[in-house]
């Protein structure tokens, strides 16, 4: 087992995981109740990855993520109220309701882009990392993407470019076993995506993405490497998504029993039990974290649902650069 981080780090990882789980449950319930109409890609089951990565990041570090990225955003610190308002398409959202769930961007928390184009988080991360390198800013950029994205040309081009320029980037592949409705093995000839790093002369690390300690240790090594100017790392985090590709997908294409087996090993209650068993936290301390997140979440949902829709005059604002400076 990897060396155990401090109690403060462990509890902080659990806090982020709980934030993600509670938000996901509420998003699905709110969409099901017809209170929000939005495409929603649940990250349930993948909580550990961005929680352990973000525990190694600073506010000034950058993240580029994808449509299945609510967990990455919450873990990096996008305020719940603004996130909910954006998903609901309200004027109070991170992008004034004009981005919606697929394009949430909140530079104040370091979430620089959310994209629906598979594979496109990586070249954008390279651009941000190159800017930081040229400006001599002490910043690391994380590009999150899925297993399916590793078969896109931009993945290979981005790894090559980041390697040759020693960019301070972490390529974090969240391998949840499926790309849309297709199993990993059907589309990908290598057993480990992390092996592809060898083609670009950078470290490729394969880690159990549902194990907070291993995930934290692997992310730490890669972040430290990037900060020290030693260049990028490809981190493949193995995980599993508990729900279908998008809300409403009944996942009939998934193998019988595999989802139940994954849910039985749900990383959130498992980590909670581990923390208590190993005396890193007490029951009441964790219950306190859970209830304070729940109250903040109630307020975020109320805020989003009671906010106004963008006015028609907003339609063309923020589209052209000259209007940005007006
Ligand atoms: C360039 C491009 N090709 C195809 C699609 C359609 N598409 C949307 S999600 C997806 C699956 C991607 O799977 P993966 O990278 O494993 O991410 P996951 O959804 O599992 O998190 C596909 C093919 C797209 N959005 N962009
Ligand atoms: Mg996938």
mmCIF file of C-alpha atoms and ligand atoms in Angstrom:
data_model
loop_
_atom_site.group_PDB
_atom_site.id
_atom_site.type_symbol
_atom_site.label_atom_id
_atom_site.label_comp_id
_atom_site.label_asym_id
_atom_site.label_seq_id
_atom_site.Cartn_x
_atom_site.Cartn_y
_atom_site.Cartn_z
ATOM 1 C CA UNK A 1 0.000 0.000 0.000
ATOM 2 C CA UNK A 2 1.144 3.534 -0.780
ATOM 3 C CA UNK A 3 2.301 5.732 2.083
ATOM 4 C CA UNK A 4 -0.642 7.304 3.839
ATOM 5 C CA UNK A 5 -1.119 11.072 3.448
ATOM 6 C CA UNK A 6 -2.001 13.276 6.423
ATOM 7 C CA UNK A 7 -5.424 13.119 8.061
ATOM 8 C CA UNK A 8 -6.215 16.572 6.650
ATOM 9 C CA UNK A 9 -5.540 15.363 3.081
ATOM 10 C CA UNK A 10 -7.534 12.158 3.556
ATOM 11 C CA UNK A 11 -10.573 13.977 4.956
ATOM 12 C CA UNK A 12 -10.275 16.585 2.216
ATOM 13 C CA UNK A 13 -10.389 13.843 -0.452
ATOM 14 C CA UNK A 14 -13.474 12.364 1.236
ATOM 15 C CA UNK A 15 -15.113 15.812 1.333
ATOM 16 C CA UNK A 16 -14.627 16.233 -2.419
ATOM 17 C CA UNK A 17 -15.933 12.710 -3.108
ATOM 18 C CA UNK A 18 -19.043 13.387 -1.016
ATOM 19 C CA UNK A 19 -19.606 16.677 -2.808
ATOM 20 C CA UNK A 20 -19.588 14.836 -6.135
ATOM 21 C CA UNK A 21 -21.845 11.992 -4.985
ATOM 22 C CA UNK A 22 -24.451 14.259 -3.422
ATOM 23 C CA UNK A 23 -24.502 16.592 -6.415
ATOM 24 C CA UNK A 24 -24.840 13.712 -8.847
ATOM 25 C CA UNK A 25 -27.751 12.203 -6.930
ATOM 26 C CA UNK A 26 -29.494 15.577 -6.833
ATOM 27 C CA UNK A 27 -28.845 16.320 -10.529
ATOM 28 C CA UNK A 28 -30.430 13.040 -11.563
ATOM 29 C CA UNK A 29 -33.429 13.530 -9.257
ATOM 30 C CA UNK A 30 -33.950 17.113 -10.455
ATOM 31 C CA UNK A 31 -33.781 16.150 -14.124
ATOM 32 C CA UNK A 32 -36.098 13.189 -13.503
ATOM 33 C CA UNK A 33 -38.585 15.507 -11.793
ATOM 34 C CA UNK A 34 -38.554 17.706 -14.914
ATOM 35 C CA UNK A 35 -37.243 20.731 -13.022
ATOM 36 C CA UNK A 36 -34.157 21.004 -15.221
ATOM 37 C CA UNK A 37 -33.970 20.029 -18.867
ATOM 38 C CA UNK A 38 -30.364 19.256 -19.779
ATOM 39 C CA UNK A 39 -28.200 16.456 -21.158
ATOM 40 C CA UNK A 40 -26.443 14.945 -18.141
ATOM 41 C CA UNK A 41 -23.471 12.572 -18.130
ATOM 42 C CA UNK A 42 -23.201 11.072 -14.665
ATOM 43 C CA UNK A 43 -19.724 10.677 -13.188
ATOM 44 C CA UNK A 44 -21.044 8.468 -10.334
ATOM 45 C CA UNK A 45 -18.446 5.805 -9.579
ATOM 46 C CA UNK A 46 -15.564 8.024 -10.744
ATOM 47 C CA UNK A 47 -15.426 10.273 -7.638
ATOM 48 C CA UNK A 48 -11.955 9.285 -6.472
ATOM 49 C CA UNK A 49 -10.038 10.404 -9.556
ATOM 50 C CA UNK A 50 -10.543 14.195 -9.548
ATOM 51 C CA UNK A 51 -10.798 14.280 -5.743
ATOM 52 C CA UNK A 52 -7.329 12.774 -5.356
ATOM 53 C CA UNK A 53 -5.892 14.793 -8.256
ATOM 54 C CA UNK A 54 -7.333 18.092 -6.964
ATOM 55 C CA UNK A 55 -5.956 17.417 -3.483
ATOM 56 C CA UNK A 56 -2.558 17.933 -5.192
ATOM 57 C CA UNK A 57 -3.526 21.088 -7.073
ATOM 58 C CA UNK A 58 -3.494 24.771 -6.200
ATOM 59 C CA UNK A 59 -6.279 27.250 -6.952
ATOM 60 C CA UNK A 60 -4.062 28.716 -9.665
ATOM 61 C CA UNK A 61 -3.627 25.389 -11.485
ATOM 62 C CA UNK A 62 -5.747 24.721 -14.545
ATOM 63 C CA UNK A 63 -8.182 21.973 -15.523
ATOM 64 C CA UNK A 64 -9.660 21.182 -18.938
ATOM 65 C CA UNK A 65 -12.469 18.680 -18.845
ATOM 66 C CA UNK A 66 -15.240 17.045 -20.843
ATOM 67 C CA UNK A 67 -19.039 16.642 -20.918
ATOM 68 C CA UNK A 68 -18.702 13.960 -18.184
ATOM 69 C CA UNK A 69 -16.898 16.468 -16.002
ATOM 70 C CA UNK A 70 -19.141 17.668 -13.193
ATOM 71 C CA UNK A 71 -16.964 15.674 -10.771
ATOM 72 C CA UNK A 72 -13.795 17.308 -12.121
ATOM 73 C CA UNK A 73 -15.342 20.775 -11.722
ATOM 74 C CA UNK A 74 -16.661 20.231 -8.205
ATOM 75 C CA UNK A 75 -13.364 18.709 -7.108
ATOM 76 C CA UNK A 76 -11.475 21.738 -8.475
ATOM 77 C CA UNK A 77 -13.739 24.119 -6.580
ATOM 78 C CA UNK A 78 -16.362 25.516 -8.972
ATOM 79 C CA UNK A 79 -19.012 26.928 -6.574
ATOM 80 C CA UNK A 80 -22.116 24.734 -6.483
ATOM 81 C CA UNK A 81 -24.528 27.647 -6.952
ATOM 82 C CA UNK A 82 -22.853 28.786 -10.162
ATOM 83 C CA UNK A 83 -22.530 25.236 -11.457
ATOM 84 C CA UNK A 84 -26.217 24.467 -10.877
ATOM 85 C CA UNK A 85 -27.322 27.746 -12.413
ATOM 86 C CA UNK A 86 -25.249 27.033 -15.531
ATOM 87 C CA UNK A 87 -26.630 23.515 -15.884
ATOM 88 C CA UNK A 88 -30.128 24.978 -15.540
ATOM 89 C CA UNK A 89 -29.285 27.542 -18.265
ATOM 90 C CA UNK A 90 -29.790 30.524 -15.955
ATOM 91 C CA UNK A 91 -28.249 33.982 -16.241
ATOM 92 C CA UNK A 92 -26.549 33.527 -12.834
ATOM 93 C CA UNK A 93 -24.506 30.546 -14.079
ATOM 94 C CA UNK A 94 -20.756 30.389 -14.710
ATOM 95 C CA UNK A 95 -21.318 31.352 -18.364
ATOM 96 C CA UNK A 96 -24.556 33.310 -17.914
ATOM 97 C CA UNK A 97 -26.486 30.196 -18.926
ATOM 98 C CA UNK A 98 -25.036 30.246 -22.428
ATOM 99 C CA UNK A 99 -22.629 27.349 -21.965
ATOM 100 C CA UNK A 100 -24.944 24.835 -20.375
ATOM 101 C CA UNK A 101 -23.717 21.524 -18.940
ATOM 102 C CA UNK A 102 -21.438 20.720 -21.895
ATOM 103 C CA UNK A 103 -19.433 23.959 -21.778
ATOM 104 C CA UNK A 104 -19.016 24.984 -18.153
ATOM 105 C CA UNK A 105 -16.045 27.292 -17.765
ATOM 106 C CA UNK A 106 -14.987 29.042 -14.565
ATOM 107 C CA UNK A 107 -11.475 30.492 -14.765
ATOM 108 C CA UNK A 108 -11.687 31.799 -11.167
ATOM 109 C CA UNK A 109 -11.515 28.158 -10.008
ATOM 110 C CA UNK A 110 -9.120 27.146 -12.768
ATOM 111 C CA UNK A 111 -11.700 25.266 -14.843
ATOM 112 C CA UNK A 112 -10.699 26.713 -18.187
ATOM 113 C CA UNK A 113 -12.881 24.718 -20.544
ATOM 114 C CA UNK A 114 -15.417 21.905 -20.735
ATOM 115 C CA UNK A 115 -15.780 20.389 -24.154
ATOM 116 C CA UNK A 116 -18.127 17.957 -25.878
ATOM 117 C CA UNK A 117 -15.635 17.178 -28.649
ATOM 118 C CA UNK A 118 -14.019 13.884 -27.705
ATOM 119 C CA UNK A 119 -10.234 14.317 -27.415
ATOM 120 C CA UNK A 120 -10.215 18.109 -27.408
ATOM 121 C CA UNK A 121 -9.381 18.725 -23.746
ATOM 122 C CA UNK A 122 -5.769 17.676 -24.420
ATOM 123 C CA UNK A 123 -4.606 20.164 -27.092
ATOM 124 C CA UNK A 124 -6.312 22.985 -25.158
ATOM 125 C CA UNK A 125 -4.454 21.901 -22.005
ATOM 126 C CA UNK A 126 -1.217 22.023 -23.977
ATOM 127 C CA UNK A 127 -1.974 25.605 -25.016
ATOM 128 C CA UNK A 128 -2.592 26.666 -21.417
ATOM 129 C CA UNK A 129 0.536 24.849 -20.249
ATOM 130 C CA UNK A 130 2.628 26.440 -23.003
ATOM 131 C CA UNK A 131 1.340 29.884 -21.972
ATOM 132 C CA UNK A 132 2.306 29.180 -18.345
ATOM 133 C CA UNK A 133 5.738 27.948 -19.438
ATOM 134 C CA UNK A 134 6.396 31.013 -21.622
ATOM 135 C CA UNK A 135 5.196 33.401 -18.893
ATOM 136 C CA UNK A 136 7.241 31.508 -16.294
ATOM 137 C CA UNK A 137 4.123 30.963 -14.170
ATOM 138 C CA UNK A 138 4.238 28.149 -11.639
ATOM 139 C CA UNK A 139 1.084 26.395 -12.889
ATOM 140 C CA UNK A 140 0.172 22.834 -13.720
ATOM 141 C CA UNK A 141 -2.601 21.966 -16.183
ATOM 142 C CA UNK A 142 -4.680 18.797 -15.972
ATOM 143 C CA UNK A 143 -6.448 17.406 -19.037
ATOM 144 C CA UNK A 144 -9.209 14.935 -18.161
ATOM 145 C CA UNK A 145 -10.575 12.630 -20.860
ATOM 146 C CA UNK A 146 -12.074 9.179 -21.315
ATOM 147 C CA UNK A 147 -10.722 5.861 -22.600
ATOM 148 C CA UNK A 148 -12.468 6.374 -25.948
ATOM 149 C CA UNK A 149 -10.626 9.665 -26.417
ATOM 150 C CA UNK A 150 -7.286 7.872 -26.447
ATOM 151 C CA UNK A 151 -8.093 6.602 -29.951
ATOM 152 C CA UNK A 152 -8.481 10.139 -31.318
ATOM 153 C CA UNK A 153 -5.618 11.747 -33.238
ATOM 154 C CA UNK A 154 -5.528 14.750 -30.897
ATOM 155 C CA UNK A 155 -4.518 12.458 -27.995
ATOM 156 C CA UNK A 156 -1.393 11.324 -29.847
ATOM 157 C CA UNK A 157 -0.523 14.765 -31.184
ATOM 158 C CA UNK A 158 -0.947 16.297 -27.733
ATOM 159 C CA UNK A 159 1.261 13.731 -26.000
ATOM 160 C CA UNK A 160 3.927 14.207 -28.641
ATOM 161 C CA UNK A 161 3.887 17.992 -28.412
ATOM 162 C CA UNK A 162 3.800 18.058 -24.606
ATOM 163 C CA UNK A 163 6.712 15.614 -24.489
ATOM 164 C CA UNK A 164 8.893 17.520 -26.930
ATOM 165 C CA UNK A 165 8.256 20.872 -25.190
ATOM 166 C CA UNK A 166 8.278 19.393 -21.656
ATOM 167 C CA UNK A 167 4.955 21.044 -20.905
ATOM 168 C CA UNK A 168 3.671 21.033 -17.308
ATOM 169 C CA UNK A 169 0.630 18.873 -18.099
ATOM 170 C CA UNK A 170 -1.045 15.854 -16.540
ATOM 171 C CA UNK A 171 -3.009 13.762 -18.996
ATOM 172 C CA UNK A 172 -5.556 11.949 -16.826
ATOM 173 C CA UNK A 173 -7.475 9.238 -18.657
ATOM 174 C CA UNK A 174 -10.548 8.134 -16.721
ATOM 175 C CA UNK A 175 -10.941 4.621 -18.091
ATOM 176 C CA UNK A 176 -14.518 3.658 -17.185
ATOM 177 C CA UNK A 177 -14.588 0.671 -19.535
ATOM 178 C CA UNK A 178 -17.001 2.163 -22.083
ATOM 179 C CA UNK A 179 -17.062 4.791 -24.815
ATOM 180 C CA UNK A 180 -20.749 5.598 -25.285
ATOM 181 C CA UNK A 181 -22.290 2.120 -25.765
ATOM 182 C CA UNK A 182 -19.137 0.266 -26.766
ATOM 183 C CA UNK A 183 -16.879 -1.772 -24.550
ATOM 184 C CA UNK A 184 -13.231 -0.760 -24.289
ATOM 185 C CA UNK A 185 -11.888 -4.010 -25.832
ATOM 186 C CA UNK A 186 -13.936 -3.528 -29.003
ATOM 187 C CA UNK A 187 -12.222 -0.265 -29.897
ATOM 188 C CA UNK A 188 -8.815 -0.385 -28.249
ATOM 189 C CA UNK A 189 -6.124 -2.954 -29.100
ATOM 190 C CA UNK A 190 -3.833 -2.248 -26.124
ATOM 191 C CA UNK A 191 -4.644 -3.610 -22.698
ATOM 192 C CA UNK A 192 -3.402 -0.452 -20.980
ATOM 193 C CA UNK A 193 -3.762 3.047 -22.408
ATOM 194 C CA UNK A 194 -0.861 4.047 -20.165
ATOM 195 C CA UNK A 195 1.407 1.874 -22.390
ATOM 196 C CA UNK A 196 0.888 4.420 -25.162
ATOM 197 C CA UNK A 197 3.069 6.896 -23.230
ATOM 198 C CA UNK A 198 6.135 4.885 -24.283
ATOM 199 C CA UNK A 199 5.613 6.011 -27.876
ATOM 200 C CA UNK A 200 6.245 9.586 -26.744
ATOM 201 C CA UNK A 201 9.022 8.931 -24.222
ATOM 202 C CA UNK A 202 7.003 10.076 -21.203
ATOM 203 C CA UNK A 203 5.984 8.184 -18.050
ATOM 204 C CA UNK A 204 2.791 6.146 -18.404
ATOM 205 C CA UNK A 205 1.245 5.190 -15.095
ATOM 206 C CA UNK A 206 -1.603 2.747 -14.607
ATOM 207 C CA UNK A 207 -3.494 3.130 -11.347
ATOM 208 C CA UNK A 208 -6.627 1.873 -9.621
ATOM 209 C CA UNK A 209 -8.706 5.028 -9.973
ATOM 210 C CA UNK A 210 -11.090 3.891 -7.233
ATOM 211 C CA UNK A 211 -8.347 3.656 -4.600
ATOM 212 C CA UNK A 212 -7.891 7.102 -3.003
ATOM 213 C CA UNK A 213 -4.415 6.380 -1.622
ATOM 214 C CA UNK A 214 -2.987 4.972 -4.845
ATOM 215 C CA UNK A 215 -4.666 7.683 -6.890
ATOM 216 C CA UNK A 216 -3.337 10.422 -4.610
ATOM 217 C CA UNK A 217 0.214 9.035 -4.742
ATOM 218 C CA UNK A 218 0.199 8.671 -8.537
ATOM 219 C CA UNK A 219 -1.208 12.170 -9.040
ATOM 220 C CA UNK A 220 1.292 13.640 -6.599
ATOM 221 C CA UNK A 221 4.236 12.181 -8.453
ATOM 222 C CA UNK A 222 2.942 13.487 -11.787
ATOM 223 C CA UNK A 223 2.103 16.959 -10.427
ATOM 224 C CA UNK A 224 5.499 17.239 -8.725
ATOM 225 C CA UNK A 225 7.193 16.206 -11.970
ATOM 226 C CA UNK A 226 5.294 18.814 -13.970
ATOM 227 C CA UNK A 227 6.053 21.540 -11.402
ATOM 228 C CA UNK A 228 9.735 20.651 -11.460
ATOM 229 C CA UNK A 229 9.827 21.284 -15.234
ATOM 230 C CA UNK A 230 10.283 17.602 -16.078
ATOM 231 C CA UNK A 231 7.311 17.485 -18.428
ATOM 232 C CA UNK A 232 4.057 15.601 -18.828
ATOM 233 C CA UNK A 233 2.770 12.279 -17.488
ATOM 234 C CA UNK A 234 0.030 10.044 -18.833
ATOM 235 C CA UNK A 235 -1.999 8.715 -15.930
ATOM 236 C CA UNK A 236 -4.558 6.021 -16.703
ATOM 237 C CA UNK A 237 -7.030 5.663 -13.838
ATOM 238 C CA UNK A 238 -9.151 2.528 -14.008
ATOM 239 C CA UNK A 239 -12.730 3.047 -12.839
ATOM 240 C CA UNK A 240 -16.334 2.259 -13.767
ATOM 241 C CA UNK A 241 -19.382 4.395 -14.478
ATOM 242 C CA UNK A 242 -22.457 3.428 -12.447
ATOM 243 C CA UNK A 243 -24.978 4.800 -14.935
ATOM 244 C CA UNK A 244 -25.552 4.756 -18.680
ATOM 245 C CA UNK A 245 -23.614 7.050 -21.002
ATOM 246 C CA UNK A 246 -26.115 9.898 -20.709
ATOM 247 C CA UNK A 247 -29.172 10.388 -18.497
ATOM 248 C CA UNK A 248 -31.975 8.237 -19.929
ATOM 249 C CA UNK A 249 -29.641 5.585 -21.381
ATOM 250 C CA UNK A 250 -30.891 2.299 -19.924
ATOM 251 C CA UNK A 251 -27.468 0.638 -20.401
ATOM 252 C CA UNK A 252 -28.857 -2.608 -21.871
ATOM 253 C CA UNK A 253 -25.556 -3.057 -23.729
ATOM 254 C CA UNK A 254 -23.574 -3.457 -20.499
ATOM 255 C CA UNK A 255 -22.607 -6.938 -19.343
ATOM 256 C CA UNK A 256 -25.001 -8.456 -16.890
ATOM 257 C CA UNK A 257 -23.751 -8.190 -13.345
ATOM 258 C CA UNK A 258 -20.740 -5.948 -14.001
ATOM 259 C CA UNK A 259 -22.554 -2.820 -12.871
ATOM 260 C CA UNK A 260 -23.887 -4.490 -9.725
ATOM 261 C CA UNK A 261 -20.381 -5.710 -8.925
ATOM 262 C CA UNK A 262 -18.990 -2.178 -9.319
ATOM 263 C CA UNK A 263 -21.763 -0.633 -7.224
ATOM 264 C CA UNK A 264 -21.124 -3.213 -4.497
ATOM 265 C CA UNK A 265 -17.604 -1.738 -4.295
ATOM 266 C CA UNK A 266 -18.846 1.892 -4.349
ATOM 267 C CA UNK A 267 -15.688 3.879 -3.513
ATOM 268 C CA UNK A 268 -17.483 6.551 -1.470
ATOM 269 C CA UNK A 269 -18.888 4.419 1.383
ATOM 270 C CA UNK A 270 -15.809 2.175 1.148
ATOM 271 C CA UNK A 271 -13.459 5.118 1.795
ATOM 272 C CA UNK A 272 -15.749 6.394 4.572
ATOM 273 C CA UNK A 273 -15.566 3.036 6.348
ATOM 274 C CA UNK A 274 -11.792 2.876 5.848
ATOM 275 C CA UNK A 275 -11.292 6.345 7.342
ATOM 276 C CA UNK A 276 -13.275 5.417 10.445
ATOM 277 C CA UNK A 277 -11.785 1.940 10.802
ATOM 278 C CA UNK A 278 -8.251 3.294 10.598
ATOM 279 C CA UNK A 279 -9.045 6.177 12.958
ATOM 280 C CA UNK A 280 -8.320 8.933 10.465
ATOM 281 C CA UNK A 281 -11.758 10.412 11.123
ATOM 282 C CA UNK A 282 -14.694 9.897 13.441
ATOM 283 C CA UNK A 283 -18.267 9.098 12.477
ATOM 284 C CA UNK A 284 -19.559 12.470 13.691
ATOM 285 C CA UNK A 285 -16.851 14.416 11.850
ATOM 286 C CA UNK A 286 -17.773 12.785 8.543
ATOM 287 C CA UNK A 287 -21.503 13.106 9.218
ATOM 288 C CA UNK A 288 -20.906 16.819 9.837
ATOM 289 C CA UNK A 289 -19.171 17.185 6.454
ATOM 290 C CA UNK A 290 -22.024 15.332 4.740
ATOM 291 C CA UNK A 291 -24.736 17.474 6.302
ATOM 292 C CA UNK A 292 -22.983 20.764 5.626
ATOM 293 C CA UNK A 293 -22.595 19.791 1.946
ATOM 294 C CA UNK A 294 -26.294 18.816 1.877
ATOM 295 C CA UNK A 295 -27.370 22.233 3.205
ATOM 296 C CA UNK A 296 -25.123 24.070 0.757
ATOM 297 C CA UNK A 297 -26.562 21.913 -2.012
ATOM 298 C CA UNK A 298 -30.154 22.779 -1.008
ATOM 299 C CA UNK A 299 -29.242 26.450 -1.278
ATOM 300 C CA UNK A 300 -27.545 25.912 -4.671
ATOM 301 C CA UNK A 301 -30.585 24.141 -6.123
ATOM 302 C CA UNK A 302 -32.954 26.868 -4.855
ATOM 303 C CA UNK A 303 -30.649 29.532 -6.245
ATOM 304 C CA UNK A 304 -30.500 27.888 -9.675
ATOM 305 C CA UNK A 305 -34.213 27.142 -9.954
ATOM 306 C CA UNK A 306 -35.242 30.619 -8.845
ATOM 307 C CA UNK A 307 -32.751 32.479 -11.081
ATOM 308 C CA UNK A 308 -33.878 34.152 -14.297
ATOM 309 C CA UNK A 309 -33.357 32.843 -17.806
ATOM 310 C CA UNK A 310 -30.951 34.952 -19.904
ATOM 311 C CA UNK A 311 -32.629 37.882 -21.595
ATOM 312 C CA UNK A 312 -32.902 37.787 -25.392
ATOM 313 C CA UNK A 313 -30.442 40.718 -25.513
ATOM 314 C CA UNK A 314 -27.782 38.321 -24.134
ATOM 315 C CA UNK A 315 -27.977 36.200 -27.273
ATOM 316 C CA UNK A 316 -25.234 38.015 -29.181
ATOM 317 C CA UNK A 317 -23.285 39.352 -26.207
ATOM 318 C CA UNK A 318 -19.914 37.671 -25.438
ATOM 319 C CA UNK A 319 -19.795 36.217 -28.955
ATOM 320 C CA UNK A 320 -17.573 38.793 -30.654
ATOM 321 C CA UNK A 321 -14.375 40.140 -29.090
ATOM 322 C CA UNK A 322 -15.323 43.804 -29.567
ATOM 323 C CA UNK A 323 -18.412 43.251 -27.436
ATOM 324 C CA UNK A 324 -16.291 41.740 -24.690
ATOM 325 C CA UNK A 325 -14.431 45.018 -24.273
ATOM 326 C CA UNK A 326 -17.559 47.209 -24.646
HETATM 327 C C1 LIG B 1 -14.860 13.914 -32.039
HETATM 328 C C2 LIG B 1 -16.074 13.236 -31.492
HETATM 329 N N1 LIG B 1 -16.425 12.017 -31.969
HETATM 330 C C3 LIG B 1 -17.539 11.401 -31.467
HETATM 331 C C4 LIG B 1 -18.311 12.002 -30.514
HETATM 332 C C5 LIG B 1 -19.540 11.275 -29.939
HETATM 333 N N2 LIG B 1 -19.238 10.816 -28.582
HETATM 334 C C6 LIG B 1 -19.649 11.515 -27.508
HETATM 335 S S1 LIG B 1 -19.170 10.793 -26.064
HETATM 336 C C7 LIG B 1 -18.397 9.543 -26.875
HETATM 337 C C8 LIG B 1 -17.725 8.442 -26.098
HETATM 338 C C9 LIG B 1 -16.425 8.832 -25.491
HETATM 339 O O1 LIG B 1 -16.033 7.867 -24.556
HETATM 340 P P1 LIG B 1 -14.888 8.080 -23.525
HETATM 341 O O2 LIG B 1 -13.803 8.900 -24.133
HETATM 342 O O3 LIG B 1 -14.514 6.764 -22.989
HETATM 343 O O4 LIG B 1 -15.552 9.003 -22.383
HETATM 344 P P2 LIG B 1 -16.718 8.656 -21.341
HETATM 345 O O5 LIG B 1 -18.005 9.165 -21.961
HETATM 346 O O6 LIG B 1 -16.727 7.193 -21.103
HETATM 347 O O7 LIG B 1 -16.413 9.426 -20.113
HETATM 348 C C10 LIG B 1 -18.535 9.681 -28.251
HETATM 349 C C11 LIG B 1 -17.991 8.742 -29.229
HETATM 350 C C12 LIG B 1 -17.918 13.284 -30.065
HETATM 351 N N3 LIG B 1 -18.606 13.943 -29.133
HETATM 352 N N4 LIG B 1 -16.797 13.868 -30.550
HETATM 353 MG MG1 LIG B 2 -15.184 5.828 -21.244
#
